[in-house]
Tab-separated table of C-alpha atoms in Angstrom:
chain	number	residue	atom	x	y	z
A	1	MET	CA	181.816	137.283	150.763
A	2	ALA	CA	183.143	136.800	153.824
A	3	GLU	CA	183.701	133.561	155.154
A	4	THR	CA	181.014	132.011	157.655
A	5	PRO	CA	182.467	129.473	160.151
A	6	ILE	CA	180.158	126.361	160.763
A	7	SER	CA	179.192	126.064	164.486
A	8	PRO	CA	177.299	122.637	165.031
A	9	ALA	CA	175.080	122.520	168.059
A	10	ALA	CA	177.795	120.155	169.396
A	11	PRO	CA	181.103	118.843	168.710
A	12	PRO	CA	181.263	115.750	166.292
A	13	PRO	CA	181.649	112.685	167.382
A	14	ALA	CA	185.518	111.012	166.495
A	15	ALA	CA	184.176	108.729	163.506
A	16	ALA	CA	186.354	105.766	161.948
A	17	ILE	CA	185.259	103.416	159.233
A	18	ARG	CA	186.783	99.750	159.272
A	19	LEU	CA	186.136	97.611	156.820
A	20	GLU	CA	187.364	93.990	157.066
A	21	ALA	CA	187.789	91.275	154.268
A	22	VAL	CA	184.403	92.801	152.502
A	23	THR	CA	183.257	91.194	149.360
A	24	LYS	CA	180.677	92.082	146.831
A	25	ARG	CA	179.995	90.082	143.929
A	26	TYR	CA	177.017	91.252	141.424
A	27	ARG	CA	175.272	88.736	139.783
A	28	GLY	CA	176.146	87.428	136.149
A	29	GLN	CA	179.964	88.993	136.742
A	30	ALA	CA	182.608	86.529	137.103
A	31	GLU	CA	184.879	88.985	139.046
A	32	PRO	CA	184.017	90.405	142.378
A	33	ALA	CA	182.955	94.137	142.421
A	34	VAL	CA	184.921	94.233	145.641
A	35	ASP	CA	187.139	91.174	146.563
A	36	ALA	CA	188.328	90.838	150.198
A	37	LEU	CA	188.633	94.528	151.117
A	38	THR	CA	190.359	95.731	154.224
A	39	LEU	CA	190.677	99.791	154.729
A	40	GLU	CA	190.518	101.640	157.823
A	41	VAL	CA	189.560	105.380	157.621
A	42	ARG	CA	191.095	107.281	160.723
A	43	PRO	CA	189.034	109.478	162.785
A	44	ARG	CA	189.081	113.315	160.970
A	45	GLU	CA	191.080	112.007	158.400
A	46	LEU	CA	190.128	112.426	154.735
A	47	LEU	CA	191.112	109.660	152.913
A	48	VAL	CA	191.259	109.599	149.170
A	49	MET	CA	190.561	106.049	147.427
A	50	VAL	CA	191.936	106.683	144.074
A	51	GLY	CA	192.127	103.650	140.800
A	52	PRO	CA	190.598	102.824	137.536
A	53	SER	CA	187.166	103.091	136.629
A	54	GLY	CA	185.057	100.223	137.281
A	55	CYS	CA	187.571	98.877	139.855
A	56	GLY	CA	185.042	98.598	142.705
A	57	LYS	CA	185.850	102.507	144.110
A	58	THR	CA	181.654	103.298	144.093
A	59	THR	CA	180.659	99.705	145.532
A	60	THR	CA	182.361	100.357	148.505
A	61	LEU	CA	180.940	103.514	149.416
A	62	ARG	CA	177.360	102.011	148.933
A	63	LEU	CA	178.514	99.454	151.226
A	64	ILE	CA	179.526	101.557	153.956
A	65	ASN	CA	176.029	103.621	153.738
A	66	ARG	CA	173.888	99.967	153.490
A	67	LEU	CA	172.518	101.297	150.128
A	68	LEU	CA	174.448	97.785	148.938
A	69	ASP	CA	175.156	94.703	151.157
A	70	ALA	CA	178.146	92.593	151.338
A	71	ASP	CA	178.338	89.001	150.578
A	72	GLU	CA	181.226	88.467	152.889
A	73	GLY	CA	183.485	90.547	155.652
A	74	TRP	CA	182.113	93.033	157.928
A	75	ILE	CA	181.886	96.881	158.132
A	76	THR	CA	182.332	99.260	161.211
A	77	VAL	CA	181.275	102.760	162.028
A	78	ASP	CA	182.380	103.882	165.386
A	79	GLY	CA	182.586	100.606	166.199
A	80	GLU	CA	179.518	99.276	165.720
A	81	ASP	CA	178.586	96.707	163.056
A	82	THR	CA	176.434	98.158	160.133
A	83	ALA	CA	175.254	94.823	159.365
A	84	SER	CA	172.594	95.694	163.415
A	85	LEU	CA	172.040	98.929	162.352
A	86	ASP	CA	168.740	100.516	160.875
A	87	PRO	CA	169.988	101.484	157.229
A	88	ASP	CA	168.367	104.543	157.335
A	89	ALA	CA	169.156	105.509	160.666
A	90	LEU	CA	172.789	105.239	159.316
A	91	ARG	CA	172.695	107.134	156.495
A	92	THR	CA	171.568	110.246	158.914
A	93	ARG	CA	175.036	109.971	160.261
A	94	ILE	CA	176.674	109.656	156.825
A	95	GLY	CA	176.708	112.323	154.224
A	96	TYR	CA	176.773	111.271	150.763
A	97	VAL	CA	178.371	112.874	147.983
A	98	ILE	CA	177.559	112.034	144.321
A	99	GLN	CA	179.000	112.870	141.133
A	100	GLN	CA	175.563	113.816	139.464
A	101	VAL	CA	174.583	115.433	142.716
A	102	GLY	CA	171.084	114.060	142.774
A	103	LEU	CA	169.157	117.216	143.651
A	104	PHE	CA	165.530	117.028	143.737
A	105	PRO	CA	164.194	119.324	140.985
A	106	HIS	CA	160.716	120.224	142.304
A	107	MET	CA	162.698	121.889	145.390
A	108	THR	CA	164.688	125.045	145.917
A	109	VAL	CA	168.053	125.099	146.836
A	110	ALA	CA	167.299	125.731	150.707
A	111	GLU	CA	165.081	122.972	151.032
A	112	ASN	CA	167.296	120.429	149.025
A	113	VAL	CA	169.937	121.690	151.761
A	114	ALA	CA	167.200	120.523	154.395
A	115	THR	CA	166.217	117.363	153.195
A	116	VAL	CA	167.716	114.975	156.020
A	117	PRO	CA	167.390	117.587	158.835
A	118	ARG	CA	163.600	117.571	157.981
A	119	VAL	CA	163.484	113.853	157.765
A	120	LEU	CA	164.900	114.143	161.377
A	121	GLY	CA	162.122	116.735	162.522
A	122	TRP	CA	164.222	119.848	163.408
A	123	ASP	CA	162.014	122.607	163.663
A	124	ARG	CA	161.843	125.486	160.822
A	125	ALA	CA	163.653	127.888	162.249
A	126	ARG	CA	166.644	125.400	162.939
A	127	ILE	CA	166.385	124.240	159.531
A	128	ALA	CA	166.549	127.439	158.058
A	129	ARG	CA	169.570	128.642	159.920
A	130	ARG	CA	171.738	125.606	159.149
A	131	ALA	CA	170.401	125.976	155.138
A	132	GLU	CA	171.409	129.712	155.439
A	133	GLU	CA	174.811	128.887	156.848
A	134	LEU	CA	176.094	126.014	154.692
A	135	LEU	CA	175.078	128.264	151.954
A	136	GLU	CA	177.378	131.050	153.355
A	137	LEU	CA	179.768	128.664	154.407
A	138	LEU	CA	180.248	127.125	150.557
A	139	GLY	CA	180.307	130.849	148.604
A	140	LEU	CA	176.300	130.613	147.847
A	141	ASP	CA	174.492	134.237	149.106
A	142	PRO	CA	171.484	132.596	150.971
A	143	ALA	CA	169.100	135.778	149.886
A	144	ASP	CA	170.568	134.746	146.317
A	145	PHE	CA	170.540	131.075	146.015
A	146	GLY	CA	168.007	130.075	148.511
A	147	ASP	CA	164.840	130.176	146.435
A	148	ARG	CA	166.322	129.024	143.090
A	149	PHE	CA	165.690	125.546	141.273
A	150	PRO	CA	168.071	123.073	140.632
A	151	ARG	CA	167.949	124.531	136.617
A	152	GLU	CA	168.543	127.590	137.478
A	153	LEU	CA	172.229	126.414	138.454
A	154	SER	CA	175.904	126.424	137.035
A	155	GLY	CA	177.183	123.053	137.685
A	156	GLY	CA	179.634	123.878	140.358
A	157	GLN	CA	176.899	125.531	142.135
A	158	ALA	CA	174.637	122.641	141.632
A	159	GLN	CA	177.663	120.394	143.106
A	160	ARG	CA	178.293	122.787	145.704
A	161	VAL	CA	174.519	122.729	146.992
A	162	GLY	CA	175.234	118.813	146.985
A	163	VAL	CA	177.519	119.110	149.367
A	164	ALA	CA	176.062	121.737	151.544
A	165	ARG	CA	172.685	118.796	151.734
A	166	ALA	CA	175.215	116.113	152.774
A	167	MET	CA	176.700	118.350	155.559
A	168	ALA	CA	173.208	119.846	156.671
A	169	ALA	CA	172.489	117.482	159.742
A	170	ASP	CA	176.379	118.067	160.649
A	171	PRO	CA	177.443	114.291	160.208
A	172	PRO	CA	180.709	113.487	161.732
A	173	ILE	CA	181.346	110.833	158.446
A	174	LEU	CA	181.374	112.314	154.390
A	175	LEU	CA	181.072	109.724	151.589
A	176	MET	CA	182.045	111.520	148.498
A	177	ASP	CA	181.917	109.632	144.851
A	178	GLU	CA	184.265	111.539	142.441
A	179	PRO	CA	182.322	114.778	143.776
A	180	PHE	CA	184.118	117.109	140.936
A	181	GLY	CA	184.720	114.863	138.130
A	182	SER	CA	182.349	116.458	135.925
A	183	LEU	CA	183.295	119.833	136.560
A	184	ASP	CA	185.555	122.521	134.630
A	185	PRO	CA	189.017	122.849	136.046
A	186	ILE	CA	188.815	126.118	137.341
A	187	THR	CA	185.633	125.175	139.190
A	188	ARG	CA	187.020	121.553	139.888
A	189	ALA	CA	190.106	123.209	141.785
A	190	ARG	CA	188.419	126.063	143.496
A	191	LEU	CA	185.735	123.312	144.647
A	192	GLN	CA	188.748	121.433	145.754
A	193	ASP	CA	190.214	124.487	148.039
A	194	GLU	CA	186.745	124.780	149.631
A	195	LEU	CA	186.859	121.324	150.550
A	196	LEU	CA	190.257	121.638	152.418
A	197	ARG	CA	189.101	124.768	153.910
A	198	ILE	CA	185.868	123.617	155.109
A	199	GLN	CA	187.919	120.057	156.217
A	200	GLY	CA	190.124	122.181	158.140
A	201	SER	CA	187.606	123.892	160.130
A	202	LEU	CA	185.175	120.525	160.729
A	203	ALA	CA	187.387	117.789	160.483
A	204	LYS	CA	185.174	115.256	159.473
A	205	THR	CA	185.771	111.463	158.808
A	206	ILE	CA	185.704	111.639	154.892
A	207	LEU	CA	186.412	108.934	152.234
A	208	LEU	CA	186.528	110.554	149.028
A	209	VAL	CA	187.156	108.118	145.470
A	210	THR	CA	188.393	109.742	142.527
A	211	HIS	CA	190.111	108.109	139.246
A	212	ASP	CA	192.511	111.663	139.091
A	213	ILE	CA	195.443	111.004	140.944
A	214	ASP	CA	196.472	114.823	141.126
A	215	GLU	CA	193.020	115.395	142.615
A	216	ALA	CA	194.065	112.481	145.412
A	217	ILE	CA	197.290	114.303	146.115
A	218	LYS	CA	195.947	117.620	146.692
A	219	LEU	CA	193.443	116.299	149.043
A	220	GLY	CA	194.030	113.299	150.950
A	221	ASP	CA	195.596	113.026	154.140
A	222	ARG	CA	196.493	109.255	153.018
A	223	ILE	CA	195.752	107.902	149.576
A	224	ALA	CA	194.590	104.096	149.055
A	225	ILE	CA	195.602	103.420	145.719
A	226	VAL	CA	193.430	100.334	144.786
A	227	ASP	CA	193.385	97.805	141.679
A	228	ARG	CA	190.184	95.837	140.193
A	229	GLY	CA	187.813	94.802	142.960
A	230	ALA	CA	189.330	97.535	144.859
A	231	ARG	CA	191.986	95.588	146.246
A	232	ALA	CA	194.222	98.259	148.315
A	233	LEU	CA	198.055	98.016	146.955
A	234	GLN	CA	199.340	100.862	148.977
A	235	VAL	CA	197.709	103.143	152.008
A	236	ALA	CA	200.036	106.024	152.716
A	237	ALA	CA	200.772	109.736	152.980
A	238	PRO	CA	200.848	111.764	149.793
A	239	GLU	CA	203.988	112.169	149.678
A	240	ARG	CA	205.365	108.431	150.905
A	241	VAL	CA	203.046	107.157	147.420
A	242	LEU	CA	205.370	109.352	145.376
A	243	SER	CA	208.682	108.796	146.938
A	244	ASP	CA	208.269	105.325	147.553
A	245	PRO	CA	205.479	103.355	145.674
A	246	ALA	CA	204.950	100.061	146.941
A	247	ASP	CA	204.878	98.283	143.592
A	248	ASP	CA	205.224	98.777	139.775
A	249	TYR	CA	201.202	99.340	139.308
A	250	VAL	CA	201.156	102.078	141.984
A	251	ARG	CA	204.575	103.445	140.116
A	252	GLU	CA	202.587	103.248	136.664
A	253	PHE	CA	199.601	105.171	138.474
A	254	VAL	CA	201.186	107.269	139.666
A	255	GLY	CA	203.218	108.121	136.464
A	256	SER	CA	206.475	109.958	135.352
A	257	GLY	CA	205.428	113.199	136.953
A	258	ALA	CA	205.888	112.268	141.450
A	259	ALA	CA	208.581	114.571	141.926
A	260	LEU	CA	206.754	117.389	140.239
A	261	ARG	CA	203.721	116.283	142.354
A	262	ARG	CA	205.649	116.151	145.403
A	263	LEU	CA	206.153	120.146	144.755
A	264	GLY	CA	202.570	120.709	145.635
A	265	LEU	CA	202.743	119.237	148.388
A	266	LEU	CA	205.670	120.115	150.425
A	267	ARG	CA	205.850	123.878	152.043
A	268	VAL	CA	208.406	126.705	152.159
A	269	ARG	CA	209.000	125.867	155.851
A	270	GLU	CA	209.886	122.226	155.639
A	271	LEU	CA	213.266	123.369	153.853
A	272	GLU	CA	216.668	122.984	155.075
A	273	PRO	CA	218.302	126.369	155.560
A	274	GLY	CA	221.278	127.513	154.047
A	275	HIS	CA	222.935	130.619	153.002
A	276	TRP	CA	222.093	133.678	150.704
A	277	PRO	CA	223.013	136.920	151.834
A	278	ALA	CA	220.468	138.902	153.111
A	279	LEU	CA	221.630	142.672	154.806
A	280	PRO	CA	220.029	145.923	155.621
A	281	ARG	CA	220.200	148.208	152.814
A	282	ALA	CA	222.004	150.555	155.167
A	283	ALA	CA	224.839	148.313	154.720
A	284	GLU	CA	227.886	149.905	153.044
A	285	ARG	CA	228.443	148.391	149.552
A	286	HIS	CA	232.010	147.014	150.494
A	287	VAL	CA	230.063	144.846	153.158
A	288	VAL	CA	227.229	143.797	150.887
A	289	ARG	CA	229.970	142.983	147.624
A	290	ASP	CA	232.322	141.256	150.009
A	291	GLU	CA	229.690	138.866	151.983
A	292	LEU	CA	228.275	138.306	148.562
A	293	ILE	CA	231.357	137.036	146.931
A	294	ALA	CA	232.433	135.002	149.970
A	295	SER	CA	228.576	133.329	149.795
A	296	GLY	CA	229.248	132.037	146.359
A	297	ARG	CA	225.674	133.487	145.284
A	298	PRO	CA	224.702	135.628	142.398
A	299	ALA	CA	222.965	137.916	144.080
A	300	ALA	CA	222.345	139.473	147.991
A	301	LEU	CA	219.221	140.637	149.586
A	302	LEU	CA	219.039	144.122	150.730
A	303	LEU	CA	215.885	144.662	153.579
A	304	ASP	CA	214.171	147.814	154.430
A	305	GLU	CA	214.360	149.063	158.448
A	306	ALA	CA	211.434	146.455	159.327
A	307	GLY	CA	213.609	143.423	158.037
A	308	ARG	CA	211.651	143.287	154.614
A	309	PRO	CA	212.821	142.423	151.355
A	310	TRP	CA	213.502	145.288	149.442
A	311	ARG	CA	216.240	145.048	146.397
A	312	TRP	CA	218.278	142.097	145.036
A	313	VAL	CA	221.456	142.960	144.153
A	314	THR	CA	224.775	141.528	142.221
A	315	ALA	CA	227.955	142.137	143.184
A	316	ARG	CA	228.695	143.879	139.664
A	317	GLU	CA	225.982	146.354	140.309
A	318	LEU	CA	227.590	147.181	143.606
A	319	GLU	CA	230.868	147.631	142.215
A	320	ARG	CA	230.120	150.031	139.788
A	321	GLY	CA	227.151	152.068	141.491
A	322	GLY	CA	225.011	153.865	139.389
A	323	GLU	CA	223.221	157.078	138.616
A	324	PRO	CA	222.507	159.561	141.133
A	325	GLY	CA	219.534	158.875	142.956
A	326	THR	CA	218.794	155.577	141.399
A	327	GLU	CA	219.195	152.642	143.915
A	328	PRO	CA	221.360	149.393	142.493
A	329	GLY	CA	219.485	145.983	141.224
A	330	VAL	CA	215.838	144.942	141.545
A	331	PRO	CA	212.867	144.911	143.621
A	332	ALA	CA	212.533	142.073	145.531
A	333	SER	CA	208.782	140.968	145.355
A	334	ALA	CA	207.506	139.202	148.443
A	335	GLU	CA	204.642	136.808	147.556
A	336	LEU	CA	205.525	133.806	149.280
A	337	THR	CA	204.664	132.947	153.000
A	338	PRO	CA	205.834	129.747	154.827
A	339	ALA	CA	202.636	128.040	154.153
A	340	ALA	CA	203.696	128.607	150.322
A	341	THR	CA	203.699	125.070	148.673
A	342	LEU	CA	207.121	124.464	146.284
A	343	HIS	CA	205.300	124.543	143.416
A	344	GLU	CA	204.525	128.400	143.965
A	345	ALA	CA	208.142	129.297	145.475
A	346	LEU	CA	209.337	127.564	141.989
A	347	ASP	CA	206.834	129.686	139.825
A	348	ALA	CA	208.305	132.823	142.051
A	349	ILE	CA	211.942	131.996	141.505
A	350	VAL	CA	211.281	131.798	137.645
A	351	ARG	CA	209.726	134.846	137.475
A	352	GLY	CA	212.171	136.427	139.791
A	353	GLY	CA	214.956	136.432	137.965
A	354	VAL	CA	217.772	135.967	140.331
A	355	GLY	CA	217.566	131.866	141.338
A	356	ALA	CA	215.654	132.909	144.425
A	357	ALA	CA	212.771	133.974	145.958
A	358	ALA	CA	211.814	135.686	149.544
A	359	ALA	CA	209.405	134.381	151.513
A	360	VAL	CA	207.653	136.324	154.186
A	361	GLY	CA	206.212	135.905	157.811
A	362	ASP	CA	203.683	138.281	159.866
A	363	GLY	CA	204.406	141.648	158.840
A	364	GLY	CA	206.142	140.931	155.937
A	365	ALA	CA	209.648	140.557	157.358
A	366	LEU	CA	212.211	138.226	155.603
A	367	HIS	CA	211.384	134.730	156.809
A	368	ALA	CA	213.049	132.478	154.296
A	369	ILE	CA	214.917	132.709	151.319
A	370	VAL	CA	214.188	129.542	148.822
A	371	ASP	CA	216.387	128.554	145.746
A	372	LEU	CA	216.223	125.974	142.670
A	373	GLU	CA	218.679	123.393	144.372
A	374	ALA	CA	216.368	123.161	147.596
A	375	ILE	CA	213.428	122.521	145.807
A	376	MET	CA	215.227	119.865	143.495
A	377	ALA	CA	216.145	118.463	146.382
A	378	ALA	CA	213.026	118.181	147.897
A	379	ALA	CA	211.560	116.818	144.725
A	380	ASP	CA	213.843	114.096	144.839
A	381	PRO	CA	215.209	112.899	148.275
A	382	SER	CA	217.546	110.559	146.422
A	383	ARG	CA	219.464	113.543	145.137
A	384	PRO	CA	223.023	114.554	147.045
A	385	SER	CA	222.713	117.439	148.426
A	386	GLN	CA	224.240	120.860	146.703
A	387	ARG	CA	226.575	122.778	148.774
A	388	THR	CA	227.246	126.521	148.404
A	389	ALA	CA	230.946	127.447	148.021
A	390	GLY	CA	231.132	127.778	152.172
A	391	GLY	CA	230.390	124.446	152.325
A	392	GLU	CA	226.426	125.150	153.558
A	393	GLU	CA	223.635	123.065	152.183
A	394	ALA	CA	221.625	125.168	149.757
A	395	GLY	CA	218.311	125.957	150.684
A	396	LEU	CA	217.118	128.519	152.991
A	397	VAL	CA	218.701	131.810	154.742
A	398	ARG	CA	216.182	132.301	157.940
A	399	SER	CA	215.962	135.909	159.369
C-alpha cells in the first residue's frame, strides 16, 4: 500500500511540556512515585524517558494529562499551568497511547479512531475522512479494517489503531506509555519505524516511556534516563548518553554494548573522508594496479560509465589477467546510501569480503567507500585514527 501523507486542517502549534520539581506520593508508600522531577520536552521533539519498571515513568505521563494531580511542583503545556485547565479540555490536546491499547470492544476500528473527534463535535464526513486517512497512514486498509472489531485484530494491528485514535484530533502532543512493549520483536521494530516515519512528517511533541534502552536509542531525539522516583540522571542526545554517560548508574543501565549501539545512530554521510582507489573501468590495468599499490589498500573499486560501482579488483588479479571474455575481481554490490546506518554498513562490509563497501547517491553513482577502520573509529570516539600507507585517515573516498 502506498504511504498516505497526513494533511491536518491547520498546521499544529509548537508544543512543549515542562515539569518543575513535580512530586507525587501514593498513600501507603514510603517513597514518592515521582520525586521532585524537573524535565522539559521541547517543541516537536521526541523525548524518550527510559528507566527500570516501577520508577515512576507511567505516573509522570498520568500527571501531565491530569489523570493524576501532583502533590508538589507544577506542570505547563505550551506555557499554561495544567492545574488551571479543565482536565477534559486538556486531554483533547494530548494524544495518549498505552501498552494495553484499551480499544472499546463494542466499537469498530473506525469508531474507535473517531472517539475524540466525536466528542469535539466534528461532522460525520470530516470524522470519516480523518479515520480513513489515519488508517492508511498506519498501514491499515480502511476498506478492510474499518468495520472490524478489536477482537478481530492482531496485537500489532490493535496497537496501530491505538496510535491512530490518539492522533485523530491532530493533537500537538502525544504521550506514549510502553506503546510497543507487548509485541513480538518483528512487529515492534516495524511499528517503531512507522512512528519515526510519521514523526518525520508531522513533527509532534512526543514523550514516550520505555524500559528498553535500545528502543530509546532508536527513537529518541533525546533520552532522559531516570531512576526511582523518576529522578532524571541524564537528559541528552542518544549519542551523548552512549559516549559520555553521566555516572555509573547510567553507564550500567546502557550496558556493555554502547559502542555497537552507536552504529545504529551514526550514518555513512557522517564519516570522515579517507582514501580508497576508485577508477573508471576503462582505465588501463597498470594504472589501476599502480594506484592500488600506492594506496596500501587490498582492493580498488572500478566504476562503470555512469560512475556506478562495478567491480572490486586486487593487484594480483590485475597482474595475472584472466580468461578471455572474463572480467577481473568480484561484482561490487551497491546497497548502501549516505543515509545508511553504520550498522548496515558493517553488515555490507562483512558480506562483501573486500574490507569495504560502496555507498551510492542519486542515480546509483558512487558517493563514498566506507571501511572497517572508519566504523571502528566512529563507534569508539576515544580510539586513535587509523592511517593509510599514504598518511591519510581511513574511512571514505568521496566521488
